[in-house]
Amino acid sequence: MNIVGISAYYHDSAAALIVNGRIIAAAQEERFSRCKHDRRFPARALAYCLQEGGLSLNDVHHVVFYEKPFLKFDRLIETWLAFAPQGLAAFRHAMPTWLGERLFQKQQLIRALEECGGRNIADRLLFSEHHRSHAASAFYPSPFDDAAVLTLDGAGEWATTTLSIGSGTRLETLREQRFPHSLGLLYSAFTGHLGFAVNSGEYKLMGLAALGEPCHAQQIFDRVIDLKPDGSLRLDQSYFGYCTGLTMTSRRFEELFGPARQPGEALTAHHANLAASIQAVTEEVVLRLTRAIARDTGARNLCLAGGVALNCLANSRILRESGFEEVWIQPAAGDAGAAIGAALLAHHELGGDRPLGRGIDDMAGALLGPAYSQAEIEAELNKVGARYVVLDDPELIAATASALATGQIVGWMQGRMEFGPRALGNRSILADPRRPDMRDRLNLKIKEREAYRPFAPAILAEDVADWFAPAITSPYMLLTTEIATHRRVASEATGFDRLKSPLSELPAITHADHTARLQTVSTATNPHFHALLSEFKALTGCPVLVNTSFNGADEAIVCSPTDAYTCYRKHGLDLLVIGNCLLRREASTPD
C-alpha cells in the first residue's frame, strides 16, 4: 500500500511517502522553494517523494492530511464566543482567511493534488487529527513494540498535550490537555516577549537560558500557571492575548515581566533570566507529566513528538529523571514530521503490518531527502562555473580532515538530505571545536546570528564517555549532556561573561552551563561522516567536530549542489565538499 502524508498551510509544510509501512522519503518544502518555514502546499517535496519511490500520484492509494480543518475551525469559533467581546479583533482578522481558504481546505487540497497530476483524488483523500499524527510519528518509527507516547505543542484542533499508548500496530489516546491551556503556547509567549519569532525562535530562547538564572520561575508558578502534581496545567488567560487578540501576551504580562524586547534590541541579564525561568518551568512541567505517565501506565518506554519535544534540555531531564528505561524522540518532532505520522497512522488503521522486535528505529538516521549522483553534482557545478577537483573517498576524507585541523571552515554535502530541523552530517558546516575563536567566527561571520548561540558537537559514538558525562546515545541531536569534568577549564565568569571564557578543551561547542547538544555518529547511521571524524581524530587526537546546519541566517538548509555552492560563496566558507568534488575558496571560481 502506497500512502502519502501531507503537512501544510501553517508552517514547515512537508510531504512523506510510505510504502507497505516503510518510510521511503520525506522532505520539507522549504528545502526546494528556499523560503524558510514555507507553509504552502508542498508540491516540490511531494514530487521528490514520488520520484524517490518511482511512483506517480495515481499509484498512491491514499493521501492523508495531518489535521482536520473543520475541528480547528470549531475550536476557533468556540474560543471567540467564549471570550466575546474581547475576541472580536481576532475574529475579524482571521475570518477572511478561513472563509476564503482554510474552511474549504479539502477542495484546496484536491486542486493542489490535481495540479500535481492526481486523478480522482477526492476518493483517496483522508484526514488525521493533529496530535494523532504527532503520536503516530513518534511511536510507529520508534524501536519499541510497546510504549507510552507523549505529544506536546502549541495546539492542534483542540488538544495541546496528549498521552497515548502504543502496542504493536495499535495506538490509543488515553487523555489530553485542551486549548487554551498549553505548555507550548506558554513557551512561545515568552519567545515572542523576548523578541524572537514565535514558532521558529524557541530554540534561541533555550540557548539564552544558560546565561541567566531562573529567578522569575516562582512568579510564573504563582501568577501565570496552575500546575498539578500530574503535570496537567491551567494558564491564567489574563496574561495572554492569543484567545482574544492578535498578540501572544497581554498588557498584564508586561506589567509582571517588564516591557517586551524588540527584535534586534540588545540582550540583557533580565532577558536571560526570563529565558532561564521559563525553561525551568517547562522542565518541571514535563518531568511531572512523564513521571505520572510512567507511574500510571507502567510503561518502560516513552516516545515524544510535537514542537516541545525539540527542547533538548527538557528531553535530557526526561531521560535521566522520569523513570522510563528508554526514550525515543521523533527527529522531525514539529509539524513537518506529522506528515510521516499521518501516513503511518492510515497504514496501520487500514490493517497494515508493522515489523516488531527490531531494536532500531525506522527513520534511517533521518536521511530521507534527495541525494545527488556524482554526475549530477559535476553538472551543476559546471553550470555555475565552479572550479573543483574530484578525489576518491580516502583522498577526499584526508584532505577535508586536514583542512579542518588547520582551522578551515568546511561546507559538507553528502548523500541524502536530512528530514527535520537538524543537519546531521549530510548538509553541514563543519569546524574544529578546539579553537577558542571558532564560535565567534561561525556565529558572527558565517551564520550571522546572535553571539551567544551554541554549536553542537558531532562525536564518534565509541568515544563519547571520554568527553561527555553522562555518556549518552544521541544520533538526532535532541539531547544535551555535560562536558566531562576532566575536559573542563576552570572559570569564575558569570552571565554573559561566560561567553568570553573557554570553559573546556572544546570551547566552540561548550555552552555557558557546561552542556552541549550532542550528536553521536556511528558507522550504522552515517559511515561517511564517521570516516571523516575518525580521520580528524587520527590527525588531532580529538574525535569531535562542530556540526551546524549548512545555511545562513534566515535561509533554509541547502538541498542541491547549486544551493550548497551559493551558500559557500555567499558566507565565506573556506572549503566546499560535495560528493567527491572539493572546492577551495582561492580556486573555486574563474578570474
Coordinates of C-alpha atoms in Angstrom, one line a residue:
M1 CA 0.0 0.0 0.0
N2 CA 1.4 3.4 -1.1
I3 CA 0.4 6.3 1.2
V4 CA 1.4 10.0 1.1
G5 CA 1.3 12.2 4.1
I6 CA 1.0 16.0 3.8
S7 CA 1.6 18.7 6.4
A8 CA 0.8 22.2 5.1
Y9 CA -0.8 25.7 5.5
Y10 CA 0.6 26.6 8.9
H11 CA 4.4 26.4 9.0
D12 CA 7.1 23.9 7.8
S13 CA 5.0 22.2 5.2
A14 CA 6.2 18.7 4.2
A15 CA 5.4 15.5 2.3
A16 CA 6.2 11.9 3.1
L17 CA 5.9 8.6 1.2
I18 CA 5.1 5.3 3.0
V19 CA 5.2 2.1 1.0
N20 CA 3.9 -1.0 2.8
G21 CA 4.6 0.7 6.2
R22 CA 8.2 1.7 5.3
I23 CA 9.3 5.3 5.1
I24 CA 10.7 5.8 1.6
A25 CA 11.1 9.6 1.6
A26 CA 10.3 12.7 3.5
A27 CA 11.2 16.4 2.9
Q28 CA 10.2 19.9 3.8
E29 CA 9.0 22.3 1.1
E30 CA 11.4 25.0 2.3
R31 CA 14.4 23.0 1.0
F32 CA 13.2 23.2 -2.6
S33 CA 11.5 26.6 -2.5
R34 CA 14.3 28.2 -0.5
C35 CA 11.6 30.0 1.6
K36 CA 12.3 29.2 5.2
H37 CA 9.4 27.7 7.1
D38 CA 7.4 27.6 3.9
R39 CA 3.7 27.0 4.7
R40 CA 2.5 26.5 1.2
F41 CA 1.3 23.2 -0.3
P42 CA 4.5 21.0 -0.6
A43 CA 4.3 20.4 -4.3
R44 CA 8.0 20.1 -4.8
A45 CA 8.6 18.0 -1.7
L46 CA 5.7 15.7 -2.9
A47 CA 7.3 15.5 -6.4
Y48 CA 10.6 14.4 -4.8
C49 CA 9.0 11.8 -2.6
L50 CA 7.1 10.2 -5.6
Q51 CA 10.3 10.3 -7.7
E52 CA 12.2 8.6 -4.9
G53 CA 9.6 5.9 -4.8
G54 CA 9.3 5.5 -8.5
L55 CA 5.6 6.4 -8.4
S56 CA 3.1 8.8 -9.8
L57 CA 0.4 10.3 -7.7
N58 CA -2.0 7.9 -9.4
D59 CA -0.1 5.0 -8.0
V60 CA -0.8 6.2 -4.4
H61 CA -3.7 4.5 -2.6
H62 CA -4.3 7.3 -0.1
V63 CA -3.2 10.9 0.6
V64 CA -3.5 11.8 4.3
F65 CA -3.6 15.4 5.6
Y66 CA -2.1 15.8 9.0
E67 CA -5.0 17.5 10.8
K68 CA -8.8 18.2 10.5
P69 CA -9.5 21.8 9.5
F70 CA -13.2 21.7 10.5
L71 CA -12.3 20.7 14.0
K72 CA -9.8 23.6 14.2
F73 CA -12.4 26.0 12.9
D74 CA -14.8 24.7 15.6
R75 CA -12.2 25.5 18.3
L76 CA -11.6 29.0 16.9
I77 CA -15.3 29.8 16.8
E78 CA -15.9 28.5 20.3
T79 CA -12.9 30.4 21.6
W80 CA -14.1 33.7 20.1
L81 CA -17.6 33.2 21.5
A82 CA -16.2 32.3 24.9
F83 CA -14.1 35.4 25.1
A84 CA -16.6 37.8 23.4
P85 CA -16.4 40.7 23.0
Q86 CA -12.7 40.8 23.6
G87 CA -12.1 38.2 20.8
L88 CA -13.8 40.4 18.2
A89 CA -10.5 41.7 16.8
A90 CA -9.1 38.2 16.3
F91 CA -12.4 37.1 14.8
R92 CA -12.3 40.0 12.2
H93 CA -8.7 39.3 11.4
A94 CA -9.0 35.6 10.9
M95 CA -12.4 35.1 9.3
P96 CA -11.4 36.3 5.8
T97 CA -8.6 33.8 5.7
W98 CA -10.8 31.0 7.0
L99 CA -13.8 31.7 4.7
G100 CA -11.5 32.3 1.7
E101 CA -9.1 29.4 2.2
R102 CA -9.0 27.2 5.3
L103 CA -12.6 26.3 5.7
F104 CA -12.6 24.8 2.3
Q105 CA -9.2 23.2 2.7
K106 CA -10.4 19.8 1.3
Q107 CA -11.2 21.5 -2.0
Q108 CA -7.9 23.4 -1.9
L109 CA -6.0 20.1 -1.3
I110 CA -7.8 18.4 -4.1
R111 CA -7.0 21.2 -6.5
A112 CA -3.3 21.2 -5.4
L113 CA -3.1 17.4 -5.8
E114 CA -4.7 17.6 -9.2
E115 CA -2.2 20.1 -10.3
C116 CA 0.5 17.5 -9.3
G117 CA -1.1 15.0 -11.7
G118 CA -3.5 13.3 -9.5
R119 CA -6.9 12.0 -10.7
N120 CA -9.9 11.0 -8.6
I121 CA -8.2 12.5 -5.6
A122 CA -11.4 13.1 -3.5
D123 CA -11.9 9.3 -3.3
R124 CA -8.4 8.8 -1.9
L125 CA -8.0 11.8 0.5
L126 CA -8.1 11.2 4.2
F127 CA -7.7 13.5 7.3
S128 CA -6.0 12.6 10.5
E129 CA -6.1 14.6 13.8
H130 CA -3.1 16.8 14.5
H131 CA -2.0 15.1 17.7
R132 CA -2.8 11.7 16.5
S133 CA -0.4 12.4 13.6
H134 CA 2.3 13.5 16.0
A135 CA 1.8 10.5 18.2
A136 CA 2.0 8.1 15.2
S137 CA 5.2 9.8 14.0
A138 CA 6.7 9.1 17.4
F139 CA 5.5 5.6 18.0
Y140 CA 5.5 3.7 14.7
P141 CA 9.0 4.6 13.6
S142 CA 10.4 4.0 17.1
P143 CA 12.4 0.9 18.0
F144 CA 9.7 -0.1 20.6
D145 CA 7.0 -2.7 20.3
D146 CA 5.2 -1.1 23.2
A147 CA 5.5 2.4 24.6
A148 CA 3.7 5.4 26.2
V149 CA 3.5 8.3 23.7
L150 CA 3.5 12.0 24.8
T151 CA 2.9 14.8 22.4
L152 CA 3.2 18.5 23.3
D153 CA 2.9 21.6 21.1
G154 CA 1.1 24.9 20.9
A155 CA -2.3 23.5 19.8
G156 CA -3.8 21.2 17.2
E157 CA -7.5 21.1 16.7
W158 CA -8.3 21.2 20.4
A159 CA -5.5 19.2 22.0
T160 CA -2.3 20.8 23.3
T161 CA -0.9 17.7 25.0
T162 CA -1.9 14.1 24.6
L163 CA -1.0 10.8 26.2
S164 CA -1.3 7.6 24.1
I165 CA -0.4 4.0 24.5
G166 CA 1.2 2.2 21.5
S167 CA 1.3 -1.6 21.3
G168 CA 2.2 -3.3 18.0
T169 CA 0.1 -1.7 15.4
R170 CA -2.4 -0.1 17.8
L171 CA -2.2 3.5 19.1
E172 CA -4.8 4.5 21.6
T173 CA -5.2 8.0 23.0
L174 CA -5.8 7.9 26.8
R175 CA -6.1 11.6 27.8
E176 CA -5.4 15.1 26.6
Q177 CA -4.9 18.7 27.7
R178 CA -7.1 21.1 25.7
F179 CA -6.7 24.6 24.4
P180 CA -6.2 27.3 25.7
H181 CA -4.1 25.6 28.4
S182 CA -0.8 24.8 26.6
L183 CA 2.8 24.4 27.6
G184 CA 3.8 25.1 24.0
L185 CA 1.9 28.4 23.9
L186 CA 3.3 29.4 27.3
Y187 CA 6.9 28.9 26.0
S188 CA 6.0 30.7 22.7
A189 CA 4.6 33.6 24.7
F190 CA 8.0 34.1 26.3
T191 CA 9.7 33.5 23.0
G192 CA 7.7 36.4 21.5
H193 CA 8.2 38.6 24.6
L194 CA 11.9 38.2 24.3
G195 CA 11.9 39.4 20.7
F196 CA 12.2 36.1 18.9
A197 CA 9.8 34.8 16.2
V198 CA 7.0 32.5 17.5
N199 CA 7.1 29.0 16.0
S200 CA 10.7 29.3 14.9
G201 CA 12.7 31.2 17.5
E202 CA 12.0 29.0 20.5
Y203 CA 15.5 27.4 20.2
K204 CA 17.0 30.8 20.6
L205 CA 15.3 31.2 24.0
M206 CA 16.5 27.8 25.0
G207 CA 20.1 28.8 24.2
L208 CA 19.8 32.1 26.0
A209 CA 18.5 30.3 29.2
A210 CA 22.0 29.0 30.0
L211 CA 23.2 32.6 30.5
G212 CA 20.6 33.5 33.1
E213 CA 19.2 32.5 36.5
P214 CA 15.6 31.2 36.9
C215 CA 14.7 34.0 39.3
H216 CA 11.2 34.5 37.8
A217 CA 10.2 30.9 37.9
Q218 CA 8.3 31.2 41.1
Q219 CA 6.4 34.2 39.7
I220 CA 5.3 32.1 36.8
F221 CA 4.1 29.4 39.1
D222 CA 2.4 31.8 41.5
R223 CA 0.7 34.1 38.9
V224 CA 0.6 32.6 35.5
I225 CA 0.3 28.8 35.6
D226 CA -1.5 26.4 37.9
L227 CA 0.5 23.2 37.7
K228 CA -0.9 20.0 39.2
P229 CA 1.2 17.1 40.5
D230 CA 0.4 15.0 37.4
G231 CA 1.7 17.8 35.0
S232 CA -1.7 19.0 33.9
L233 CA -2.0 22.8 34.0
R234 CA -4.2 25.8 33.6
L235 CA -3.0 29.2 32.3
D236 CA -4.4 32.5 33.6
Q237 CA -5.6 33.9 30.4
S238 CA -5.5 37.5 31.6
Y239 CA -1.7 37.3 30.9
F240 CA -2.2 36.2 27.3
G241 CA -3.6 37.6 24.1
Y242 CA -3.8 34.6 21.8
C243 CA -7.5 33.9 22.5
T244 CA -8.8 37.4 22.3
G245 CA -6.4 39.5 20.2
L246 CA -3.6 39.4 17.7
T247 CA -0.7 39.1 20.2
M248 CA 0.7 36.3 22.3
T249 CA 0.7 38.3 25.5
S250 CA -1.3 41.0 27.2
R251 CA -0.5 44.2 28.9
R252 CA -0.7 42.4 32.3
F253 CA 2.1 40.1 31.1
E254 CA 4.3 43.1 30.5
E255 CA 3.4 44.6 33.9
L256 CA 4.6 41.4 35.5
F257 CA 7.8 40.7 33.5
G258 CA 8.7 44.1 32.0
P259 CA 8.4 45.5 28.5
A260 CA 8.8 43.2 25.5
R261 CA 12.2 43.2 23.9
Q262 CA 12.1 44.3 20.3
P263 CA 13.8 42.2 17.6
G264 CA 17.4 43.3 17.3
E265 CA 17.5 45.0 20.6
A266 CA 20.5 44.2 22.8
L267 CA 20.0 41.3 25.1
T268 CA 20.4 41.9 28.9
A269 CA 20.7 39.9 32.0
H270 CA 17.0 40.4 32.6
H271 CA 16.2 38.8 29.3
A272 CA 18.5 35.8 30.1
N273 CA 16.8 35.4 33.5
L274 CA 13.4 35.3 31.9
A275 CA 14.6 32.7 29.4
A276 CA 16.1 30.6 32.3
S277 CA 12.9 30.9 34.2
I278 CA 10.5 29.7 31.5
Q279 CA 13.0 26.9 30.7
A280 CA 13.0 25.8 34.3
V281 CA 9.2 25.9 34.4
T282 CA 9.0 23.9 31.2
E283 CA 11.3 21.2 32.6
E284 CA 9.2 21.0 35.8
V285 CA 6.0 20.5 33.7
V286 CA 7.4 17.8 31.5
L287 CA 9.0 16.0 34.5
R288 CA 5.7 15.9 36.3
L289 CA 3.9 14.7 33.2
T290 CA 6.4 12.0 32.4
R291 CA 6.7 10.8 36.0
A292 CA 3.0 10.5 36.3
I293 CA 2.8 8.7 33.0
A294 CA 5.5 6.2 34.0
R295 CA 3.7 5.6 37.3
D296 CA 0.2 5.3 35.9
T297 CA 0.9 3.2 32.8
G298 CA 3.7 1.0 34.0
A299 CA 5.3 1.5 30.5
R300 CA 9.1 1.1 30.3
N301 CA 9.5 3.1 27.0
L302 CA 8.5 6.6 26.1
C303 CA 8.1 8.2 22.7
L304 CA 7.9 12.0 22.2
A305 CA 6.8 14.3 19.4
G306 CA 5.3 17.8 18.9
G307 CA 7.2 21.1 18.9
V308 CA 8.0 21.0 22.6
A309 CA 9.9 17.7 22.0
L310 CA 12.6 19.7 20.3
N311 CA 13.5 21.2 23.7
C312 CA 16.7 19.1 24.2
L313 CA 17.2 20.4 27.8
A314 CA 13.8 19.1 28.8
N315 CA 14.4 15.9 26.9
S316 CA 17.6 15.2 28.7
R317 CA 15.9 15.6 32.1
I318 CA 13.1 13.2 31.0
L319 CA 15.8 10.6 30.0
R320 CA 17.6 11.0 33.4
E321 CA 14.7 11.6 35.8
S322 CA 11.3 10.4 34.5
G323 CA 11.6 6.8 35.5
F324 CA 11.4 5.4 31.9
E325 CA 14.1 3.0 30.8
E326 CA 14.2 4.2 27.2
V327 CA 13.1 7.4 25.5
W328 CA 12.9 7.9 21.7
I329 CA 12.1 11.3 20.1
Q330 CA 10.9 11.8 16.6
P331 CA 13.8 13.8 14.9
A332 CA 11.3 15.8 12.9
A333 CA 9.2 16.4 16.0
G334 CA 7.4 19.5 14.7
D335 CA 4.6 19.8 12.2
A336 CA 6.8 18.6 9.3
G337 CA 7.2 15.2 11.0
A338 CA 3.4 15.0 11.3
A339 CA 3.3 14.2 7.5
I340 CA 5.1 10.9 8.3
G341 CA 2.7 10.3 11.2
A342 CA -0.4 10.9 9.2
A343 CA 0.7 8.4 6.6
L344 CA 1.8 5.7 9.1
L345 CA -1.4 6.1 11.1
A346 CA -3.5 5.5 8.0
H347 CA -1.4 2.5 7.0
H348 CA -2.0 0.8 10.4
E349 CA -5.6 1.8 10.8
L350 CA -6.2 0.2 7.4
G351 CA -4.7 -3.0 8.6
G352 CA -1.1 -2.7 7.5
D353 CA 1.7 -4.7 9.3
R354 CA 4.5 -3.4 11.5
P355 CA 7.7 -5.3 11.9
L356 CA 8.3 -6.0 15.6
G357 CA 11.4 -6.8 17.7
R358 CA 13.6 -4.7 15.5
G359 CA 15.7 -2.9 18.2
I360 CA 16.4 0.1 15.8
D361 CA 14.2 2.9 14.6
D362 CA 12.8 3.2 11.1
M363 CA 14.0 6.8 10.4
A364 CA 17.1 5.7 8.5
G365 CA 19.1 8.3 10.5
A366 CA 16.6 10.9 9.3
L367 CA 18.4 10.8 6.0
L368 CA 15.2 10.7 3.9
G369 CA 15.7 13.6 1.5
P370 CA 17.2 13.7 -2.0
A371 CA 20.7 12.6 -2.9
Y372 CA 22.7 13.6 -6.0
S373 CA 24.8 11.4 -8.1
Q374 CA 28.4 12.4 -8.9
A375 CA 27.4 13.2 -12.5
E376 CA 24.6 15.5 -11.3
I377 CA 26.9 17.2 -8.8
E378 CA 29.5 17.9 -11.5
A379 CA 26.9 19.1 -14.0
E380 CA 25.5 21.6 -11.5
L381 CA 29.0 22.9 -10.6
N382 CA 29.9 23.2 -14.2
K383 CA 26.8 25.2 -14.9
V384 CA 27.8 27.8 -12.3
G385 CA 31.4 27.9 -13.5
A386 CA 32.9 26.4 -10.3
R387 CA 36.5 25.1 -10.3
Y388 CA 36.9 21.9 -8.4
V389 CA 38.9 18.7 -8.2
V390 CA 37.5 15.2 -8.0
L391 CA 39.1 12.9 -5.4
D392 CA 38.4 9.3 -4.4
D393 CA 37.0 8.7 -1.0
P394 CA 40.2 8.2 1.0
E395 CA 41.8 11.3 -0.6
L396 CA 38.6 13.4 0.0
I397 CA 38.4 12.4 3.7
A398 CA 42.1 13.1 4.2
A399 CA 42.0 16.5 2.5
T400 CA 38.9 17.6 4.4
A401 CA 40.2 16.4 7.8
S402 CA 43.5 18.2 7.2
A403 CA 41.7 21.5 6.3
L404 CA 39.6 21.2 9.4
A405 CA 42.7 20.6 11.6
T406 CA 44.2 23.8 10.3
G407 CA 41.2 25.9 11.3
Q408 CA 39.3 26.0 8.0
I409 CA 35.5 26.0 7.9
V410 CA 34.0 23.4 5.6
G411 CA 30.7 23.1 3.8
W412 CA 29.9 19.4 3.7
M413 CA 27.2 17.9 1.5
Q414 CA 26.9 14.2 1.1
G415 CA 24.2 11.6 0.4
R416 CA 20.6 12.1 1.3
M417 CA 19.4 15.3 2.9
E418 CA 18.2 15.2 6.5
F419 CA 14.5 15.5 7.3
G420 CA 13.7 17.8 10.2
P421 CA 15.4 20.8 11.7
R422 CA 18.9 19.3 12.4
A423 CA 21.8 18.9 10.0
L424 CA 23.3 15.5 10.9
G425 CA 26.4 15.3 8.7
N426 CA 24.9 15.4 5.2
R427 CA 24.1 19.1 4.9
S428 CA 26.5 20.5 7.5
I429 CA 29.0 23.2 8.1
L430 CA 31.9 21.7 10.0
A431 CA 34.8 23.2 12.0
D432 CA 37.4 22.4 14.7
P433 CA 35.8 22.7 18.2
R434 CA 39.2 23.2 19.9
R435 CA 39.7 26.7 18.6
P436 CA 38.7 29.5 21.1
D437 CA 37.8 31.8 18.2
M438 CA 35.7 29.3 16.3
R439 CA 32.3 30.1 17.9
D440 CA 32.6 33.8 17.2
R441 CA 33.8 33.1 13.6
L442 CA 30.9 30.9 12.9
N443 CA 28.2 33.0 14.7
L444 CA 29.3 36.4 13.5
K445 CA 30.9 35.9 10.1
I446 CA 29.4 32.7 8.7
K447 CA 25.9 32.2 10.3
E448 CA 25.3 35.9 11.0
R449 CA 23.4 35.2 14.2
E450 CA 23.5 36.1 17.9
A451 CA 26.9 35.7 19.5
Y452 CA 25.6 33.6 22.4
R453 CA 24.2 30.9 20.3
P454 CA 25.8 27.5 21.0
F455 CA 27.0 25.0 18.4
A456 CA 26.5 21.2 18.6
P457 CA 29.3 18.7 18.7
A458 CA 29.3 15.6 16.5
I459 CA 31.4 12.8 18.1
L460 CA 32.3 9.3 17.3
A461 CA 29.8 7.2 19.2
E462 CA 32.6 5.0 20.6
D463 CA 34.4 8.0 22.2
V464 CA 31.5 9.7 24.0
A465 CA 32.5 8.5 27.5
D466 CA 35.9 10.2 27.3
W467 CA 34.5 13.6 26.5
F468 CA 30.9 13.8 27.9
A469 CA 29.1 12.8 31.1
P470 CA 26.8 11.1 31.3
A471 CA 27.7 9.2 28.1
I472 CA 24.5 9.1 26.0
T473 CA 23.4 7.9 22.6
S474 CA 22.0 10.9 20.7
P475 CA 22.0 10.3 16.9
Y476 CA 19.5 13.1 16.2
M477 CA 21.0 15.9 18.3
L478 CA 17.9 16.1 20.6
L479 CA 19.6 15.6 23.9
T480 CA 22.1 17.5 25.9
T481 CA 24.8 16.3 28.2
E482 CA 27.7 17.8 30.1
I483 CA 31.4 18.1 29.2
A484 CA 33.3 15.5 31.2
T485 CA 34.9 17.0 34.3
H486 CA 38.5 16.3 33.2
R487 CA 37.9 18.1 29.9
R488 CA 36.7 21.4 31.6
V489 CA 38.7 24.6 32.1
A490 CA 38.2 26.4 35.4
S491 CA 36.4 29.8 35.1
E492 CA 34.8 32.1 37.6
A493 CA 32.9 34.1 34.9
T494 CA 29.1 34.5 35.2
G495 CA 26.3 35.6 32.9
F496 CA 27.3 36.9 29.5
D497 CA 30.9 37.0 30.6
R498 CA 30.9 33.2 30.3
L499 CA 30.9 33.6 26.6
K500 CA 34.4 35.0 26.8
S501 CA 35.8 32.1 28.7
P502 CA 36.9 28.8 27.1
L503 CA 35.2 26.6 29.7
S504 CA 36.6 23.4 28.2
E505 CA 39.0 21.8 25.8
L506 CA 36.3 22.2 23.2
P507 CA 35.4 25.9 23.6
A508 CA 33.4 26.2 20.4
I509 CA 30.8 23.7 21.5
T510 CA 30.7 24.2 25.3
H511 CA 27.7 26.2 26.4
A512 CA 27.8 28.5 29.4
D513 CA 26.4 25.8 31.6
H514 CA 29.0 23.3 30.5
T515 CA 26.4 21.4 28.4
A516 CA 26.4 20.5 24.7
R517 CA 23.6 19.3 22.4
L518 CA 25.3 16.1 21.3
Q519 CA 25.2 14.1 18.1
T520 CA 26.7 10.6 18.3
V521 CA 27.8 9.3 14.9
S522 CA 28.1 5.6 14.2
T523 CA 29.0 3.6 11.1
A524 CA 25.5 2.2 11.1
T525 CA 23.8 5.6 10.6
N526 CA 26.4 7.6 8.6
P527 CA 29.6 5.7 7.6
H528 CA 31.0 8.6 5.5
F529 CA 30.7 11.2 8.3
H530 CA 32.1 8.6 10.7
A531 CA 35.1 8.2 8.5
L532 CA 35.7 11.9 8.5
L533 CA 35.5 12.1 12.3
S534 CA 37.9 9.2 12.5
E535 CA 40.4 10.8 10.2
F536 CA 40.2 14.1 12.2
K537 CA 40.8 12.1 15.4
A538 CA 43.8 10.4 13.8
L539 CA 45.3 13.9 13.0
T540 CA 44.4 15.7 16.2
G541 CA 43.5 13.2 18.9
C542 CA 40.1 14.8 19.0
P543 CA 37.0 12.7 17.8
V544 CA 34.7 15.8 17.8
L545 CA 33.7 18.3 15.2
V546 CA 31.5 21.4 15.3
N547 CA 28.4 20.4 13.3
T548 CA 26.0 23.2 12.3
S549 CA 23.4 23.4 9.6
F550 CA 24.6 24.3 6.1
N551 CA 22.7 27.7 5.7
G552 CA 23.0 31.3 6.7
A553 CA 20.6 33.4 8.8
D554 CA 17.0 33.2 7.7
E555 CA 17.9 30.7 5.0
A556 CA 16.7 27.1 4.6
I557 CA 19.3 24.4 4.9
V558 CA 20.8 23.6 1.5
C559 CA 19.3 20.9 -0.6
S560 CA 21.1 20.8 -4.0
P561 CA 24.7 21.2 -5.2
T562 CA 23.8 24.7 -6.5
D563 CA 22.3 25.6 -3.1
A564 CA 25.5 24.5 -1.4
Y565 CA 27.7 26.4 -3.8
T566 CA 25.7 29.6 -3.5
C567 CA 25.8 29.4 0.3
Y568 CA 29.6 28.6 0.3
R569 CA 30.3 31.7 -1.8
K570 CA 27.9 34.0 0.0
H571 CA 29.0 33.2 3.5
G572 CA 32.8 32.9 3.1
L573 CA 33.4 29.2 3.8
D574 CA 37.0 28.1 3.2
L575 CA 36.2 24.7 1.6
L576 CA 33.3 23.0 0.0
V577 CA 32.9 19.3 -0.4
I578 CA 30.0 17.9 -2.4
G579 CA 30.1 14.2 -3.2
N580 CA 33.7 13.6 -4.4
C581 CA 34.2 17.2 -5.5
L582 CA 36.4 19.5 -3.5
L583 CA 36.4 23.3 -3.9
R584 CA 38.9 25.6 -2.3
R585 CA 38.0 29.3 -2.0
E586 CA 41.1 30.6 -3.7
A587 CA 40.4 28.4 -6.8
S588 CA 36.7 27.8 -6.8
T589 CA 35.7 30.4 -9.5
P590 CA 37.3 31.7 -12.6
D591 CA 39.1 35.0 -12.6

